């Protein structure tokens, strides 16, 4: 299944990329699975997307959690929590 990935703010900086198209292997069915798949790349990927790290995720521009299913052609985005005031 082919999906679009987008990375924002410090995640984009750590990975040195803002977006990419990726073909997911069989068995990758949720946003959490996508995160684990990308972590397996190692290095900056493992660090930037590490479990326990404060990270927000979106599915087709809607805030989502790791249990959200992914579908062919969808967009999954990763970014740090936003603060302001």
PDB file of N, CA and C in Angstrom:
ATOM      1  N   UNK A   1       0.843  -1.171   0.000  1.00  0.00           N
ATOM      2  CA  UNK A   1       0.000   0.000   0.000  1.00  0.00           C
ATOM      3  C   UNK A   1       0.891   1.239   0.000  1.00  0.00           C
ATOM      4  N   UNK A   2       0.596   2.157  -0.858  1.00  0.00           N
ATOM      5  CA  UNK A   2       1.346   3.407  -0.979  1.00  0.00           C
ATOM      6  C   UNK A   2       0.644   4.496  -0.166  1.00  0.00           C
ATOM      7  N   UNK A   3       1.415   5.209   0.680  1.00  0.00           N
ATOM      8  CA  UNK A   3       0.870   6.339   1.428  1.00  0.00           C
ATOM      9  C   UNK A   3       1.831   7.518   1.332  1.00  0.00           C
ATOM     10  N   UNK A   4       1.338   8.679   1.718  1.00  0.00           N
ATOM     11  CA  UNK A   4       2.149   9.895   1.765  1.00  0.00           C
ATOM     12  C   UNK A   4       2.495  10.192   3.218  1.00  0.00           C
ATOM     13  N   UNK A   5       3.733  10.546   3.470  1.00  0.00           N
ATOM     14  CA  UNK A   5       4.184  10.928   4.801  1.00  0.00           C
ATOM     15  C   UNK A   5       4.564  12.394   4.792  1.00  0.00           C
ATOM     16  N   UNK A   6       4.241  13.090   5.876  1.00  0.00           N
ATOM     17  CA  UNK A   6       4.646  14.482   6.048  1.00  0.00           C
ATOM     18  C   UNK A   6       5.218  14.630   7.449  1.00  0.00           C
ATOM     19  N   UNK A   7       6.271  15.440   7.540  1.00  0.00           N
ATOM     20  CA  UNK A   7       6.958  15.667   8.806  1.00  0.00           C
ATOM     21  C   UNK A   7       7.068  17.169   9.031  1.00  0.00           C
ATOM     22  N   UNK A   8       6.834  17.615  10.265  1.00  0.00           N
ATOM     23  CA  UNK A   8       6.811  19.032  10.567  1.00  0.00           C
ATOM     24  C   UNK A   8       7.730  19.377  11.735  1.00  0.00           C
ATOM     25  N   UNK A   9       8.189  20.643  11.740  1.00  0.00           N
ATOM     26  CA  UNK A   9       8.945  21.250  12.833  1.00  0.00           C
ATOM     27  C   UNK A   9      10.201  20.431  13.173  1.00  0.00           C
ATOM     28  N   UNK A  10      10.401  20.126  14.455  1.00  0.00           N
ATOM     29  CA  UNK A  10      11.634  19.446  14.871  1.00  0.00           C
ATOM     30  C   UNK A  10      11.744  18.043  14.288  1.00  0.00           C
ATOM     31  N   UNK A  11      10.624  17.384  13.999  1.00  0.00           N
ATOM     32  CA  UNK A  11      10.681  16.054  13.379  1.00  0.00           C
ATOM     33  C   UNK A  11      11.246  16.190  11.967  1.00  0.00           C
ATOM     34  N   UNK A  12      10.772  17.181  11.222  1.00  0.00           N
ATOM     35  CA  UNK A  12      11.283  17.442   9.870  1.00  0.00           C
ATOM     36  C   UNK A  12      12.777  17.737   9.915  1.00  0.00           C
ATOM     37  N   UNK A  13      13.187  18.553  10.863  1.00  0.00           N
ATOM     38  CA  UNK A  13      14.603  18.904  10.985  1.00  0.00           C
ATOM     39  C   UNK A  13      15.455  17.685  11.315  1.00  0.00           C
ATOM     40  N   UNK A  14      14.996  16.846  12.230  1.00  0.00           N
ATOM     41  CA  UNK A  14      15.758  15.658  12.621  1.00  0.00           C
ATOM     42  C   UNK A  14      15.898  14.674  11.470  1.00  0.00           C
ATOM     43  N   UNK A  15      14.849  14.558  10.647  1.00  0.00           N
ATOM     44  CA  UNK A  15      14.857  13.592   9.545  1.00  0.00           C
ATOM     45  C   UNK A  15      15.387  14.183   8.249  1.00  0.00           C
ATOM     46  N   UNK A  16      15.540  15.500   8.233  1.00  0.00           N
ATOM     47  CA  UNK A  16      16.033  16.209   7.053  1.00  0.00           C
ATOM     48  C   UNK A  16      15.145  15.966   5.824  1.00  0.00           C
ATOM     49  N   UNK A  17      13.849  15.840   6.064  1.00  0.00           N
ATOM     50  CA  UNK A  17      12.886  15.690   4.975  1.00  0.00           C
ATOM     51  C   UNK A  17      11.522  16.182   5.449  1.00  0.00           C
ATOM     52  N   UNK A  18      10.757  16.755   4.533  1.00  0.00           N
ATOM     53  CA  UNK A  18       9.431  17.253   4.864  1.00  0.00           C
ATOM     54  C   UNK A  18       8.336  16.286   4.450  1.00  0.00           C
ATOM     55  N   UNK A  19       8.613  15.484   3.418  1.00  0.00           N
ATOM     56  CA  UNK A  19       7.592  14.551   2.949  1.00  0.00           C
ATOM     57  C   UNK A  19       8.214  13.452   2.112  1.00  0.00           C
ATOM     58  N   UNK A  20       7.506  12.372   2.012  1.00  0.00           N
ATOM     59  CA  UNK A  20       7.912  11.283   1.130  1.00  0.00           C
ATOM     60  C   UNK A  20       6.726  10.372   0.866  1.00  0.00           C
ATOM     61  N   UNK A  21       6.806   9.666  -0.212  1.00  0.00           N
ATOM     62  CA  UNK A  21       5.830   8.650  -0.551  1.00  0.00           C
ATOM     63  C   UNK A  21       6.477   7.316  -0.219  1.00  0.00           C
ATOM     64  N   UNK A  22       5.746   6.423   0.435  1.00  0.00           N
ATOM     65  CA  UNK A  22       6.336   5.162   0.862  1.00  0.00           C
ATOM     66  C   UNK A  22       5.373   4.015   0.566  1.00  0.00           C
ATOM     67  N   UNK A  23       5.940   2.903   0.168  1.00  0.00           N
ATOM     68  CA  UNK A  23       5.188   1.662  -0.037  1.00  0.00           C
ATOM     69  C   UNK A  23       5.308   0.865   1.260  1.00  0.00           C
ATOM     70  N   UNK A  24       4.189   0.619   1.913  1.00  0.00           N
ATOM     71  CA  UNK A  24       4.210  -0.103   3.183  1.00  0.00           C
ATOM     72  C   UNK A  24       4.165  -1.611   2.956  1.00  0.00           C
ATOM     73  N   UNK A  25       4.902  -2.356   3.759  1.00  0.00           N
ATOM     74  CA  UNK A  25       4.832  -3.815   3.659  1.00  0.00           C
ATOM     75  C   UNK A  25       3.522  -4.337   4.229  1.00  0.00           C
ATOM     76  N   UNK A  26       3.185  -5.555   3.878  1.00  0.00           N
ATOM     77  CA  UNK A  26       1.991  -6.205   4.436  1.00  0.00           C
ATOM     78  C   UNK A  26       2.108  -6.215   5.949  1.00  0.00           C
ATOM     79  N   UNK A  27       1.008  -6.048   6.617  1.00  0.00           N
ATOM     80  CA  UNK A  27       1.006  -6.060   8.073  1.00  0.00           C
ATOM     81  C   UNK A  27       1.036  -4.684   8.699  1.00  0.00           C
ATOM     82  N   UNK A  28       1.404  -3.657   7.939  1.00  0.00           N
ATOM     83  CA  UNK A  28       1.375  -2.290   8.443  1.00  0.00           C
ATOM     84  C   UNK A  28      -0.027  -1.760   8.170  1.00  0.00           C
ATOM     85  N   UNK A  29      -0.816  -1.654   9.239  1.00  0.00           N
ATOM     86  CA  UNK A  29      -2.238  -1.336   9.069  1.00  0.00           C
ATOM     87  C   UNK A  29      -2.711  -0.103   9.811  1.00  0.00           C
ATOM     88  N   UNK A  30      -1.933   0.385  10.776  1.00  0.00           N
ATOM     89  CA  UNK A  30      -2.346   1.541  11.575  1.00  0.00           C
ATOM     90  C   UNK A  30      -1.232   2.588  11.581  1.00  0.00           C
ATOM     91  N   UNK A  31      -1.568   3.773  12.080  1.00  0.00           N
ATOM     92  CA  UNK A  31      -0.549   4.815  12.212  1.00  0.00           C
ATOM     93  C   UNK A  31       0.572   4.347  13.134  1.00  0.00           C
ATOM     94  N   UNK A  32       0.225   3.621  14.188  1.00  0.00           N
ATOM     95  CA  UNK A  32       1.253   3.080  15.083  1.00  0.00           C
ATOM     96  C   UNK A  32       2.186   2.129  14.357  1.00  0.00           C
ATOM     97  N   UNK A  33       1.625   1.311  13.477  1.00  0.00           N
ATOM     98  CA  UNK A  33       2.452   0.407  12.668  1.00  0.00           C
ATOM     99  C   UNK A  33       3.378   1.196  11.740  1.00  0.00           C
ATOM    100  N   UNK A  34       2.861   2.286  11.172  1.00  0.00           N
ATOM    101  CA  UNK A  34       3.683   3.139  10.299  1.00  0.00           C
ATOM    102  C   UNK A  34       4.848   3.703  11.105  1.00  0.00           C
ATOM    103  N   UNK A  35       4.558   4.189  12.295  1.00  0.00           N
ATOM    104  CA  UNK A  35       5.605   4.739  13.160  1.00  0.00           C
ATOM    105  C   UNK A  35       6.676   3.691  13.445  1.00  0.00           C
ATOM    106  N   UNK A  36       6.270   2.479  13.798  1.00  0.00           N
ATOM    107  CA  UNK A  36       7.234   1.407  14.072  1.00  0.00           C
ATOM    108  C   UNK A  36       8.033   1.049  12.823  1.00  0.00           C
ATOM    109  N   UNK A  37       7.363   1.008  11.686  1.00  0.00           N
ATOM    110  CA  UNK A  37       8.041   0.715  10.420  1.00  0.00           C
ATOM    111  C   UNK A  37       9.131   1.745  10.144  1.00  0.00           C
ATOM    112  N   UNK A  38       8.834   3.016  10.367  1.00  0.00           N
ATOM    113  CA  UNK A  38       9.816   4.073  10.133  1.00  0.00           C
ATOM    114  C   UNK A  38      10.933   4.038  11.171  1.00  0.00           C
ATOM    115  N   UNK A  39      10.609   3.706  12.414  1.00  0.00           N
ATOM    116  CA  UNK A  39      11.632   3.579  13.460  1.00  0.00           C
ATOM    117  C   UNK A  39      12.664   2.524  13.083  1.00  0.00           C
ATOM    118  N   UNK A  40      12.207   1.476  12.428  1.00  0.00           N
ATOM    119  CA  UNK A  40      13.097   0.372  12.053  1.00  0.00           C
ATOM    120  C   UNK A  40      14.171   0.800  11.065  1.00  0.00           C
ATOM    121  N   UNK A  41      14.030   1.971  10.470  1.00  0.00           N
ATOM    122  CA  UNK A  41      15.088   2.490   9.593  1.00  0.00           C
ATOM    123  C   UNK A  41      16.348   2.805  10.388  1.00  0.00           C
ATOM    124  N   UNK A  42      16.185   2.996  11.697  1.00  0.00           N
ATOM    125  CA  UNK A  42      17.326   3.248  12.573  1.00  0.00           C
ATOM    126  C   UNK A  42      17.769   4.695  12.554  1.00  0.00           C
ATOM    127  N   UNK A  43      18.862   4.968  13.249  1.00  0.00           N
ATOM    128  CA  UNK A  43      19.464   6.296  13.273  1.00  0.00           C
ATOM    129  C   UNK A  43      18.490   7.388  13.689  1.00  0.00           C
ATOM    130  N   UNK A  44      18.475   8.471  12.913  1.00  0.00           N
ATOM    131  CA  UNK A  44      17.616   9.615  13.211  1.00  0.00           C
ATOM    132  C   UNK A  44      16.143   9.224  13.221  1.00  0.00           C
ATOM    133  N   UNK A  45      15.770   8.263  12.387  1.00  0.00           N
ATOM    134  CA  UNK A  45      14.372   7.810  12.332  1.00  0.00           C
ATOM    135  C   UNK A  45      13.963   7.188  13.662  1.00  0.00           C
ATOM    136  N   UNK A  46      14.795   6.310  14.192  1.00  0.00           N
ATOM    137  CA  UNK A  46      14.492   5.649  15.465  1.00  0.00           C
ATOM    138  C   UNK A  46      14.403   6.671  16.590  1.00  0.00           C
ATOM    139  N   UNK A  47      15.272   7.665  16.568  1.00  0.00           N
ATOM    140  CA  UNK A  47      15.291   8.679  17.617  1.00  0.00           C
ATOM    141  C   UNK A  47      14.106   9.643  17.509  1.00  0.00           C
ATOM    142  N   UNK A  48      13.856  10.165  16.328  1.00  0.00           N
ATOM    143  CA  UNK A  48      12.794  11.167  16.144  1.00  0.00           C
ATOM    144  C   UNK A  48      11.399  10.593  16.385  1.00  0.00           C
ATOM    145  N   UNK A  49      11.207   9.311  16.085  1.00  0.00           N
ATOM    146  CA  UNK A  49       9.884   8.688  16.186  1.00  0.00           C
ATOM    147  C   UNK A  49       9.790   7.690  17.338  1.00  0.00           C
ATOM    148  N   UNK A  50      10.734   7.745  18.263  1.00  0.00           N
ATOM    149  CA  UNK A  50      10.816   6.787  19.370  1.00  0.00           C
ATOM    150  C   UNK A  50       9.539   6.744  20.200  1.00  0.00           C
ATOM    151  N   UNK A  51       9.180   5.534  20.638  1.00  0.00           N
ATOM    152  CA  UNK A  51       8.052   5.365  21.555  1.00  0.00           C
ATOM    153  C   UNK A  51       8.371   6.144  22.827  1.00  0.00           C
ATOM    154  N   UNK A  52       7.380   6.744  23.421  1.00  0.00           N
ATOM    155  CA  UNK A  52       7.581   7.518  24.633  1.00  0.00           C
ATOM    156  C   UNK A  52       7.936   8.972  24.358  1.00  0.00           C
ATOM    157  N   UNK A  53       8.331   9.283  23.139  1.00  0.00           N
ATOM    158  CA  UNK A  53       8.632  10.664  22.775  1.00  0.00           C
ATOM    159  C   UNK A  53       7.324  11.386  22.478  1.00  0.00           C
ATOM    160  N   UNK A  54       7.192  12.608  22.981  1.00  0.00           N
ATOM    161  CA  UNK A  54       5.985  13.395  22.723  1.00  0.00           C
ATOM    162  C   UNK A  54       5.885  13.653  21.222  1.00  0.00           C
ATOM    163  N   UNK A  55       4.848  13.110  20.625  1.00  0.00           N
ATOM    164  CA  UNK A  55       4.688  13.200  19.176  1.00  0.00           C
ATOM    165  C   UNK A  55       3.203  13.191  18.847  1.00  0.00           C
ATOM    166  N   UNK A  56       2.798  14.080  17.992  1.00  0.00           N
ATOM    167  CA  UNK A  56       1.412  14.130  17.526  1.00  0.00           C
ATOM    168  C   UNK A  56       1.354  13.499  16.151  1.00  0.00           C
ATOM    169  N   UNK A  57       0.180  12.964  15.798  1.00  0.00           N
ATOM    170  CA  UNK A  57       0.002  12.318  14.506  1.00  0.00           C
ATOM    171  C   UNK A  57      -1.316  12.747  13.902  1.00  0.00           C
ATOM    172  N   UNK A  58      -1.346  12.803  12.583  1.00  0.00           N
ATOM    173  CA  UNK A  58      -2.579  13.150  11.881  1.00  0.00           C
ATOM    174  C   UNK A  58      -2.779  12.191  10.716  1.00  0.00           C
ATOM    175  N   UNK A  59      -4.037  11.903  10.440  1.00  0.00           N
ATOM    176  CA  UNK A  59      -4.445  11.071   9.319  1.00  0.00           C
ATOM    177  C   UNK A  59      -5.325  11.944   8.430  1.00  0.00           C
ATOM    178  N   UNK A  60      -4.880  12.160   7.203  1.00  0.00           N
ATOM    179  CA  UNK A  60      -5.612  13.026   6.268  1.00  0.00           C
ATOM    180  C   UNK A  60      -6.016  14.347   6.927  1.00  0.00           C
ATOM    181  N   UNK A  61      -5.044  14.954   7.602  1.00  0.00           N
ATOM    182  CA  UNK A  61      -5.154  16.278   8.227  1.00  0.00           C
ATOM    183  C   UNK A  61      -6.113  16.326   9.409  1.00  0.00           C
ATOM    184  N   UNK A  62      -6.402  15.173  10.006  1.00  0.00           N
ATOM    185  CA  UNK A  62      -7.218  15.101  11.219  1.00  0.00           C
ATOM    186  C   UNK A  62      -6.376  14.471  12.326  1.00  0.00           C
ATOM    187  N   UNK A  63      -6.354  15.112  13.493  1.00  0.00           N
ATOM    188  CA  UNK A  63      -5.594  14.560  14.609  1.00  0.00           C
ATOM    189  C   UNK A  63      -6.051  13.125  14.858  1.00  0.00           C
ATOM    190  N   UNK A  64      -5.100  12.236  15.059  1.00  0.00           N
ATOM    191  CA  UNK A  64      -5.403  10.811  15.194  1.00  0.00           C
ATOM    192  C   UNK A  64      -4.480  10.182  16.223  1.00  0.00           C
ATOM    193  N   UNK A  65      -4.806   8.953  16.591  1.00  0.00           N
ATOM    194  CA  UNK A  65      -3.920   8.222  17.493  1.00  0.00           C
ATOM    195  C   UNK A  65      -3.355   7.004  16.766  1.00  0.00           C
ATOM    196  N   UNK A  66      -2.533   6.258  17.472  1.00  0.00           N
ATOM    197  CA  UNK A  66      -1.811   5.147  16.847  1.00  0.00           C
ATOM    198  C   UNK A  66      -2.713   4.023  16.364  1.00  0.00           C
ATOM    199  N   UNK A  67      -3.941   3.954  16.852  1.00  0.00           N
ATOM    200  CA  UNK A  67      -4.834   2.868  16.438  1.00  0.00           C
ATOM    201  C   UNK A  67      -5.590   3.183  15.141  1.00  0.00           C
ATOM    202  N   UNK A  68      -5.429   4.376  14.602  1.00  0.00           N
ATOM    203  CA  UNK A  68      -6.135   4.766  13.379  1.00  0.00           C
ATOM    204  C   UNK A  68      -5.650   3.938  12.198  1.00  0.00           C
ATOM    205  N   UNK A  69      -6.549   3.280  11.479  1.00  0.00           N
ATOM    206  CA  UNK A  69      -6.142   2.492  10.305  1.00  0.00           C
ATOM    207  C   UNK A  69      -5.665   3.406   9.167  1.00  0.00           C
ATOM    208  N   UNK A  70      -4.698   2.928   8.414  1.00  0.00           N
ATOM    209  CA  UNK A  70      -4.250   3.647   7.217  1.00  0.00           C
ATOM    210  C   UNK A  70      -4.863   2.974   5.988  1.00  0.00           C
ATOM    211  N   UNK A  71      -5.053   3.770   4.945  1.00  0.00           N
ATOM    212  CA  UNK A  71      -5.646   3.287   3.704  1.00  0.00           C
ATOM    213  C   UNK A  71      -4.783   3.723   2.533  1.00  0.00           C
ATOM    214  N   UNK A  72      -4.857   3.036   1.404  1.00  0.00           N
ATOM    215  CA  UNK A  72      -4.044   3.418   0.247  1.00  0.00           C
ATOM    216  C   UNK A  72      -4.255   4.888  -0.127  1.00  0.00           C
ATOM    217  N   UNK A  73      -3.154   5.583  -0.350  1.00  0.00           N
ATOM    218  CA  UNK A  73      -3.195   6.977  -0.774  1.00  0.00           C
ATOM    219  C   UNK A  73      -3.395   7.986   0.337  1.00  0.00           C
ATOM    220  N   UNK A  74      -3.519   7.525   1.578  1.00  0.00           N
ATOM    221  CA  UNK A  74      -3.744   8.465   2.679  1.00  0.00           C
ATOM    222  C   UNK A  74      -2.479   9.258   2.987  1.00  0.00           C
ATOM    223  N   UNK A  75      -2.659  10.299   3.796  1.00  0.00           N
ATOM    224  CA  UNK A  75      -1.539  11.106   4.271  1.00  0.00           C
ATOM    225  C   UNK A  75      -1.418  10.907   5.774  1.00  0.00           C
ATOM    226  N   UNK A  76      -0.229  10.584   6.235  1.00  0.00           N
ATOM    227  CA  UNK A  76       0.062  10.462   7.660  1.00  0.00           C
ATOM    228  C   UNK A  76       1.133  11.489   7.993  1.00  0.00           C
ATOM    229  N   UNK A  77       0.869  12.301   9.015  1.00  0.00           N
ATOM    230  CA  UNK A  77       1.807  13.361   9.402  1.00  0.00           C
ATOM    231  C   UNK A  77       2.261  13.160  10.840  1.00  0.00           C
ATOM    232  N   UNK A  78       3.516  13.513  11.089  1.00  0.00           N
ATOM    233  CA  UNK A  78       4.109  13.445  12.429  1.00  0.00           C
ATOM    234  C   UNK A  78       4.663  14.811  12.777  1.00  0.00           C
ATOM    235  N   UNK A  79       4.415  15.251  14.011  1.00  0.00           N
ATOM    236  CA  UNK A  79       4.911  16.562  14.448  1.00  0.00           C
ATOM    237  C   UNK A  79       4.929  16.628  15.966  1.00  0.00           C
ATOM    238  N   UNK A  80       5.745  17.518  16.522  1.00  0.00           N
ATOM    239  CA  UNK A  80       5.788  17.651  17.972  1.00  0.00           C
ATOM    240  C   UNK A  80       4.527  18.364  18.476  1.00  0.00           C
ATOM    241  N   UNK A  81       4.216  18.194  19.772  1.00  0.00           N
ATOM    242  CA  UNK A  81       3.088  18.931  20.329  1.00  0.00           C
ATOM    243  C   UNK A  81       3.323  20.431  20.173  1.00  0.00           C
ATOM    244  N   UNK A  82       2.242  21.161  19.971  1.00  0.00           N
ATOM    245  CA  UNK A  82       2.332  22.605  19.779  1.00  0.00           C
ATOM    246  C   UNK A  82       1.960  23.291  21.070  1.00  0.00           C
ATOM    247  N   UNK A  83       2.765  24.278  21.432  1.00  0.00           N
ATOM    248  CA  UNK A  83       2.443  25.096  22.599  1.00  0.00           C
ATOM    249  C   UNK A  83       2.341  26.540  22.145  1.00  0.00           C
ATOM    250  N   UNK A  84       1.728  27.317  22.930  1.00  0.00           N
ATOM    251  CA  UNK A  84       1.604  28.730  22.571  1.00  0.00           C
ATOM    252  C   UNK A  84       0.998  29.490  23.715  1.00  0.00           C
ATOM    253  N   UNK A  85       0.844  30.756  23.494  1.00  0.00           N
ATOM    254  CA  UNK A  85       0.238  31.530  24.549  1.00  0.00           C
ATOM    255  C   UNK A  85       0.261  32.986  24.254  1.00  0.00           C
TER     256      UNK A  85
END
